[in-house]
PDB file of C-alpha atoms in Angstrom:
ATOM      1  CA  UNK A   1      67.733 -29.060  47.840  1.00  0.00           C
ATOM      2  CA  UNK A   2      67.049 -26.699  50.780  1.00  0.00           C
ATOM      3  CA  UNK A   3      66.150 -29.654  53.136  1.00  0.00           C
ATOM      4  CA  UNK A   4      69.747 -30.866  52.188  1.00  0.00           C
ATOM      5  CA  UNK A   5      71.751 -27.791  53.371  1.00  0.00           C
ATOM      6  CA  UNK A   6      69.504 -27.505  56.282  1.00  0.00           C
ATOM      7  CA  UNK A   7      70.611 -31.016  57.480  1.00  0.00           C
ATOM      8  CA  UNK A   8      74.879 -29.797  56.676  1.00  0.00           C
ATOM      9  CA  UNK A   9      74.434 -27.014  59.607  1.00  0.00           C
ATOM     10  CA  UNK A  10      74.091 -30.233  62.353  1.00  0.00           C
ATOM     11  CA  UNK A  11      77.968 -31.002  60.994  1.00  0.00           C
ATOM     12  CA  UNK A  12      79.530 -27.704  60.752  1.00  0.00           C
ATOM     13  CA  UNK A  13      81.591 -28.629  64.114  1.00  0.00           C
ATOM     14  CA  UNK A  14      83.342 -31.404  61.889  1.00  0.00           C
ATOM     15  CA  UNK A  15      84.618 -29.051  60.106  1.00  0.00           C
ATOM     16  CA  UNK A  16      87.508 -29.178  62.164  1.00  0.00           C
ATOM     17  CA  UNK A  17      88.388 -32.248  60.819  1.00  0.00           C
ATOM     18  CA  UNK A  18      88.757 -31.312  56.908  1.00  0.00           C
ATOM     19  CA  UNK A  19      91.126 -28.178  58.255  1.00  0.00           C
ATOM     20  CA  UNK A  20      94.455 -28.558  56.219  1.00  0.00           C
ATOM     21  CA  UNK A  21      97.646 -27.144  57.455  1.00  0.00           C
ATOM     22  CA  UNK A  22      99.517 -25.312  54.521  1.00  0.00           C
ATOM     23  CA  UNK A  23     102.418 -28.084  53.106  1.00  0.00           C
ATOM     24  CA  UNK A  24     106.192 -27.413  51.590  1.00  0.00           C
ATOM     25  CA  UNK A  25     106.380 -27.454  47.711  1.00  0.00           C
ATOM     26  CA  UNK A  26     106.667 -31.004  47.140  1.00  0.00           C
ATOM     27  CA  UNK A  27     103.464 -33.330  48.377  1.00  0.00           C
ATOM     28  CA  UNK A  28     105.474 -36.319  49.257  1.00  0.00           C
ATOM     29  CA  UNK A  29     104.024 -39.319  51.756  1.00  0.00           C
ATOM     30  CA  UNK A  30     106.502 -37.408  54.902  1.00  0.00           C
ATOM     31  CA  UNK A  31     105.152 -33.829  54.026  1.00  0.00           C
ATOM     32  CA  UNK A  32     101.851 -35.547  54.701  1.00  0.00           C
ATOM     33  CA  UNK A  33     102.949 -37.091  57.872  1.00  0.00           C
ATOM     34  CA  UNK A  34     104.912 -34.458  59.405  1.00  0.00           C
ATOM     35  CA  UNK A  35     101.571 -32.342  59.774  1.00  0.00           C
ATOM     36  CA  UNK A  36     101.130 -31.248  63.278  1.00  0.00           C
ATOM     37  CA  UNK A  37      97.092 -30.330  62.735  1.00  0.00           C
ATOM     38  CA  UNK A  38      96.772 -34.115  60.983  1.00  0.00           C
ATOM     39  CA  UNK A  39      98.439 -35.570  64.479  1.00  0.00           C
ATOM     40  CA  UNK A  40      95.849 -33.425  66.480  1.00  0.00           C
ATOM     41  CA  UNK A  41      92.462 -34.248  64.035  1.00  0.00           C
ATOM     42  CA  UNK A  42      93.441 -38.247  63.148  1.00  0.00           C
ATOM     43  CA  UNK A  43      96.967 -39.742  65.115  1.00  0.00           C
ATOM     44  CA  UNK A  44      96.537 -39.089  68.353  1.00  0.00           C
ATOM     45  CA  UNK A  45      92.975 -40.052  69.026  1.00  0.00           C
ATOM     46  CA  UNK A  46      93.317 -43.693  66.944  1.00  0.00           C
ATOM     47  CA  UNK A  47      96.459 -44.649  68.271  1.00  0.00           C
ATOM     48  CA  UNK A  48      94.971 -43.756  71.532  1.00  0.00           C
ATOM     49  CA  UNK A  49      91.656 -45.501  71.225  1.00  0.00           C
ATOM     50  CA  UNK A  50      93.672 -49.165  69.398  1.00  0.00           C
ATOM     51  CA  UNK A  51      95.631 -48.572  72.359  1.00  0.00           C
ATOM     52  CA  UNK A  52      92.548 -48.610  75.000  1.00  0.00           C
ATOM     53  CA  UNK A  53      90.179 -50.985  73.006  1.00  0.00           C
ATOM     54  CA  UNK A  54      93.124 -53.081  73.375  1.00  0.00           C
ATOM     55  CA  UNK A  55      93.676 -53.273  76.751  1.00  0.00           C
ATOM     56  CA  UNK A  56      89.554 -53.793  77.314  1.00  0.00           C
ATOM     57  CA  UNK A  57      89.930 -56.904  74.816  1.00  0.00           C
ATOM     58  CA  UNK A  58      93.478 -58.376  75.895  1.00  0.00           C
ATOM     59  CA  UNK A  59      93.274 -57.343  79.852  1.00  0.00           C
ATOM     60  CA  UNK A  60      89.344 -58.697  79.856  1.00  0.00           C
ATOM     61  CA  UNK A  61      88.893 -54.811  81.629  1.00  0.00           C
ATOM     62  CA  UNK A  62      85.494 -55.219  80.779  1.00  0.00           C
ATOM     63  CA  UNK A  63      84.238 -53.913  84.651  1.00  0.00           C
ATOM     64  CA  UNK A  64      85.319 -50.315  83.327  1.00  0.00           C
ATOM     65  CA  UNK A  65      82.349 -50.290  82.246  1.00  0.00           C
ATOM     66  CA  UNK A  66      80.039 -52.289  84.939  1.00  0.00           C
ATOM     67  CA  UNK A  67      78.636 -50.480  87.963  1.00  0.00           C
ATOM     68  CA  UNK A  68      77.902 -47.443  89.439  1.00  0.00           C
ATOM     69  CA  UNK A  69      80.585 -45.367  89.277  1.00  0.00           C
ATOM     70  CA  UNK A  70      82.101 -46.884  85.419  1.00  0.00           C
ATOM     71  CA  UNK A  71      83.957 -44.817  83.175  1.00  0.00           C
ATOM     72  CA  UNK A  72      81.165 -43.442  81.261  1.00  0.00           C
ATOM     73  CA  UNK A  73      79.716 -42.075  84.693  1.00  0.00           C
ATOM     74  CA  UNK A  74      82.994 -40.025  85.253  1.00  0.00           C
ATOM     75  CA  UNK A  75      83.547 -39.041  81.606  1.00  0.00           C
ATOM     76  CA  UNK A  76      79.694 -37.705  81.504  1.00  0.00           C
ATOM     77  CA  UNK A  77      80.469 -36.000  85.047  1.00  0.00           C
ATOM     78  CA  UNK A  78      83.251 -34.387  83.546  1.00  0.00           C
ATOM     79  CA  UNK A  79      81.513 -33.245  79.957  1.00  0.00           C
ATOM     80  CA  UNK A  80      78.487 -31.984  82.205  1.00  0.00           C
ATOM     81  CA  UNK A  81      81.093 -28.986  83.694  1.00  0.00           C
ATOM     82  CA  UNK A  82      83.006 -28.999  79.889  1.00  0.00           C
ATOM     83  CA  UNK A  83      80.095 -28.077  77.700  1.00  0.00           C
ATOM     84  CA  UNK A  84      79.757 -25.052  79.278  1.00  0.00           C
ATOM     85  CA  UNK A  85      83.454 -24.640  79.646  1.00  0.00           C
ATOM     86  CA  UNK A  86      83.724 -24.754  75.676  1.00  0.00           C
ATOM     87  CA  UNK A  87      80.088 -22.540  75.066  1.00  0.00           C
ATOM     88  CA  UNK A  88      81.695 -19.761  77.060  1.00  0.00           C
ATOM     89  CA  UNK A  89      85.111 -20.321  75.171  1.00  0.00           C
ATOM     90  CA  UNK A  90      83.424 -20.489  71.719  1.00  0.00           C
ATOM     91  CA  UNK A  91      81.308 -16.930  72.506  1.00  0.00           C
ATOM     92  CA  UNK A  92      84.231 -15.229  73.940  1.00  0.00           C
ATOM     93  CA  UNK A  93      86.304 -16.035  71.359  1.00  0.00           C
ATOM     94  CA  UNK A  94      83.816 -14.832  68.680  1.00  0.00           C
ATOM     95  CA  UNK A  95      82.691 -11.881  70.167  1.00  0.00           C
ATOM     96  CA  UNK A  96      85.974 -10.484  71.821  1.00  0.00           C
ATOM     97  CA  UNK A  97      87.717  -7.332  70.240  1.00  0.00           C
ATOM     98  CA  UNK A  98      90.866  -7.985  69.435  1.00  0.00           C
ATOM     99  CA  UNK A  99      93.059  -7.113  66.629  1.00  0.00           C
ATOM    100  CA  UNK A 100      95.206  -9.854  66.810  1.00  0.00           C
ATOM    101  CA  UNK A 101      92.404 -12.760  66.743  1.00  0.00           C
ATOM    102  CA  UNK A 102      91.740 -10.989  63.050  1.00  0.00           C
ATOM    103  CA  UNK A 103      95.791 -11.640  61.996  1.00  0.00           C
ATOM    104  CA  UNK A 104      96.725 -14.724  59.921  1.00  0.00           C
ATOM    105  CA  UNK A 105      97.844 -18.031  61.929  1.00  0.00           C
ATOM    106  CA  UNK A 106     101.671 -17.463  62.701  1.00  0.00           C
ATOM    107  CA  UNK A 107     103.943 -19.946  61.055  1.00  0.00           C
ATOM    108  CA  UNK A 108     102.380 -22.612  58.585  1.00  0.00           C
ATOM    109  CA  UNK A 109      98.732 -21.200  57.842  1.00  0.00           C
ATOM    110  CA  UNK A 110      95.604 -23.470  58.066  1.00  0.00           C
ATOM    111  CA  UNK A 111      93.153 -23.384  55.085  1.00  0.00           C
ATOM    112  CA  UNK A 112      89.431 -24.198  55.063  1.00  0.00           C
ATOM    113  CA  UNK A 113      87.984 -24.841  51.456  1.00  0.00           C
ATOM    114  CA  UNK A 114      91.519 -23.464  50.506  1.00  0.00           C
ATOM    115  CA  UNK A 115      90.964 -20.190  52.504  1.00  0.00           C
ATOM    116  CA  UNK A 116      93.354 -19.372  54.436  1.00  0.00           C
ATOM    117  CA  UNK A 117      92.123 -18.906  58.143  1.00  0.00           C
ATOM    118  CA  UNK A 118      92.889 -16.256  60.966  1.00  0.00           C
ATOM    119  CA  UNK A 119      93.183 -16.635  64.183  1.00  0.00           C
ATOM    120  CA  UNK A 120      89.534 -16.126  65.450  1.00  0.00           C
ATOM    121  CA  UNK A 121      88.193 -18.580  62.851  1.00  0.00           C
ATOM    122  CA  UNK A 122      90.727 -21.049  63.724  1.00  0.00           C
ATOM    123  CA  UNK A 123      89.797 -21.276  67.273  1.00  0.00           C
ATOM    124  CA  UNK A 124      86.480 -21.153  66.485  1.00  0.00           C
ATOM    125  CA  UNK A 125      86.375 -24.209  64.811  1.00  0.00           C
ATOM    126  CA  UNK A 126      88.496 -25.709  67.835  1.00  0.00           C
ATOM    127  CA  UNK A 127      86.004 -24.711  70.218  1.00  0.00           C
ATOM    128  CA  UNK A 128      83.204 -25.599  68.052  1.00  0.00           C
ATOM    129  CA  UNK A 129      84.426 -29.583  67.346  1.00  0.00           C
ATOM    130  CA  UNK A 130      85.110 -29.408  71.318  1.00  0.00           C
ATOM    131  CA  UNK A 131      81.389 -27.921  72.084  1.00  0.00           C
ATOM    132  CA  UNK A 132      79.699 -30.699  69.784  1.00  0.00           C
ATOM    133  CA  UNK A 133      81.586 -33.709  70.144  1.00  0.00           C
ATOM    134  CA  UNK A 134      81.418 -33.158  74.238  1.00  0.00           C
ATOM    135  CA  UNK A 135      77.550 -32.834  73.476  1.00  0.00           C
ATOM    136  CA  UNK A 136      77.779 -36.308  71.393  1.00  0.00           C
ATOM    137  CA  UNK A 137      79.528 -38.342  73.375  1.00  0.00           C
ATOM    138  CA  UNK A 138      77.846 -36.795  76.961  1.00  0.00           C
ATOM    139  CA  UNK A 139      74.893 -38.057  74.943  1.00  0.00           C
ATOM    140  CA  UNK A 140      76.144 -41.497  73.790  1.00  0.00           C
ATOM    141  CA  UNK A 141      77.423 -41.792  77.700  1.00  0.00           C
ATOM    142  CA  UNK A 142      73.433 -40.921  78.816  1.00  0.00           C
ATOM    143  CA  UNK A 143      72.155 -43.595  76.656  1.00  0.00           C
ATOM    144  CA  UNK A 144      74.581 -45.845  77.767  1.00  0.00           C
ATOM    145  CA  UNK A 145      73.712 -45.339  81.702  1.00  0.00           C
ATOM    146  CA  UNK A 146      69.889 -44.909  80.839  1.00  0.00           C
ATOM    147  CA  UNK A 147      70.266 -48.892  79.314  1.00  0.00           C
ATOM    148  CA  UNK A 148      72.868 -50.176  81.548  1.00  0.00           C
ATOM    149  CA  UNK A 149      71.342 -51.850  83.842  1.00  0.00           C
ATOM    150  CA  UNK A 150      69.411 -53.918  80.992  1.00  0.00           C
ATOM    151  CA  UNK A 151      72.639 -54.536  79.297  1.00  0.00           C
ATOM    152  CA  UNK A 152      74.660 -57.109  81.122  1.00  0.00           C
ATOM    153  CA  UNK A 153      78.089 -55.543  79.563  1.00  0.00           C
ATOM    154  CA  UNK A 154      79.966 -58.630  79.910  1.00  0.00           C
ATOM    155  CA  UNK A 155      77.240 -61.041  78.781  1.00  0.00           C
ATOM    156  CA  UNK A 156      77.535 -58.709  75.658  1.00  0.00           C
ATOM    157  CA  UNK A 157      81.157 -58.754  75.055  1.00  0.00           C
ATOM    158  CA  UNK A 158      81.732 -62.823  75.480  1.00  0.00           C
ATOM    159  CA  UNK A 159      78.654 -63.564  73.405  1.00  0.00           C
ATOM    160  CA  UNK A 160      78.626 -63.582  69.526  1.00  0.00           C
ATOM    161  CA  UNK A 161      78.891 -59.870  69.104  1.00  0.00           C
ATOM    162  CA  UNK A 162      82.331 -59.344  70.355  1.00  0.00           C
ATOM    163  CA  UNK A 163      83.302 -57.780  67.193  1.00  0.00           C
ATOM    164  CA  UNK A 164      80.391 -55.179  67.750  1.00  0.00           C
ATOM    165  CA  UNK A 165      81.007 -54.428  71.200  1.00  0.00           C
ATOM    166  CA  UNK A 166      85.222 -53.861  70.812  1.00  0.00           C
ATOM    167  CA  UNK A 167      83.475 -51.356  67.283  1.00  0.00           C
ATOM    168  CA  UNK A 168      81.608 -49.478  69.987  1.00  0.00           C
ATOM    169  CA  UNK A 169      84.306 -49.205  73.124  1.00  0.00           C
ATOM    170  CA  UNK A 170      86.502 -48.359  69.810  1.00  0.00           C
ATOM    171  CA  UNK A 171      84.322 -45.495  68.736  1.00  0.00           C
ATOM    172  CA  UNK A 172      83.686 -44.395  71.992  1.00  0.00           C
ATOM    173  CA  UNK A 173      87.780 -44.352  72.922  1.00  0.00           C
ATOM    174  CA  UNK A 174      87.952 -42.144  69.784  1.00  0.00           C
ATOM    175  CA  UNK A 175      85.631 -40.038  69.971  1.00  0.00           C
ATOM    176  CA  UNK A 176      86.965 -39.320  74.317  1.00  0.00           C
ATOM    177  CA  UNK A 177      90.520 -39.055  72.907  1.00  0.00           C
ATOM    178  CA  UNK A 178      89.793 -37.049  69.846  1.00  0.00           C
ATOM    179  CA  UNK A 179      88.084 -34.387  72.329  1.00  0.00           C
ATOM    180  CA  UNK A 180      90.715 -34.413  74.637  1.00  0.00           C
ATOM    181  CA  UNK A 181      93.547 -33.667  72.131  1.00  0.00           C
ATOM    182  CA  UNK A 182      91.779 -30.626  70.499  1.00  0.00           C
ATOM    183  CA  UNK A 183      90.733 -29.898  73.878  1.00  0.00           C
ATOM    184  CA  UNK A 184      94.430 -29.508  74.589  1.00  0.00           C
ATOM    185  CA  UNK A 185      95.290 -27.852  70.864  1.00  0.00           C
ATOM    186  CA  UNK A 186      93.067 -25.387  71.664  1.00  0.00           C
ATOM    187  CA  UNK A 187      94.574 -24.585  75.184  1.00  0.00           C
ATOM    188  CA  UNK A 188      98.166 -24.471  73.658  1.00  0.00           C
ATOM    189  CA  UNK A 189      97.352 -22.123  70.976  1.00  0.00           C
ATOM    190  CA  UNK A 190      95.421 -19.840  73.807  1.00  0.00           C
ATOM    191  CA  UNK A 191      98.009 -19.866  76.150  1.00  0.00           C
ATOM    192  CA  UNK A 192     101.012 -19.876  73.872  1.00  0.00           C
ATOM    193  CA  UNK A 193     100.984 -19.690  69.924  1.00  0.00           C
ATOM    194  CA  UNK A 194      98.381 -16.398  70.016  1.00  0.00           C
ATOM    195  CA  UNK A 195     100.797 -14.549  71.421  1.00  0.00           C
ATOM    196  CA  UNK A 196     103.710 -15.032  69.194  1.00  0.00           C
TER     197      UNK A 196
END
């Protein structure tokens, strides 16, 4: 039992995802929709990630991810300066003294486990979802580059495990897209809804 709740602490950052934004009085299939935290934690990044997987498949962009400077080079360039970006966002947001981190969320609250959040918590689990999914996919990008050159990308993509490859550039879009859309939920509730 104990070796099971040690393992749950390596997914506390996905927390973010099973945040729920409080609803009207009726649950109908439009109240469910018209949650702006749901667009955020789910929308966005899969429309965004059907959107590039199909441009890799249709437009045959398959050098994107073929030489020395692909896009998993850049992307991991960019995480390398963003992990520490969202570390130093995560502990100043914990630790800083400030009455109104410690008020309830302004306008429709956000519940964890049907708690009601404040505003600290909320942006901790923000910064905490950005922190370890830039730490997943900077790793998932090292692997990548560590293999590459072993991996003839396009070989891989025309032979009989298409389906697997488009799953994995899939994946991969998400996971980018879902980072870069908390990344900016985060920034827009920093710069503008905490001081409302």
């Amino acid at each position: 039992m104990s070796l099971m709740l040690g393992h749950q602490k390596l997914f506390t950052v996905l927390r973010f995802l099973a945040l729920k934004e409080e609803q009207g009085a009726r649950r109908t299939p439009k109240a469910w929709l018209s949650s702006n935290l749901r667009w955020y934690q789910w929308y966005y990044p899969t429309v965004t990630a059907i959107i590039g997987t199909g441009l890799v498949w249709c437009l045959d962009l398959n050098f994107i991810f073929e030489g020395d400077k692909n896009l998993l080079v850049r992307v991991n360039s960019l995480l390398a300066m963003l992990v520490g970006f969202y570390i130093a966002a995560l502990a100043a947001v914990a630790t800083f003294q400030s009455p109104r981190l410690e008020e309830e969320i302004v306008g429709r609250r956000i519940f964890a486990g049907g708690v009601s959040l404040r505003r600290r918590q909320f942006l901790c689990a923000v910064f905490g979802y950005c922190t370890g999914m830039s730490i997943a996919v900077f790793g998932i990008g090292s692997i990548y580059e560590l293999v590459a050159f072993e991996l003839q990308f396009s070989t891989f993509l025309t032979s009989n495990l298409d389906c697997l490859a488009l799953l994995g550039i899939f994946i991969y879009f998400w996971l980018c897209s879902s980072l870069m859309y908390v990344t900016l939920l985060g920034l827009n509730y920093l710069v503008d809804r905490m001081h409302r």
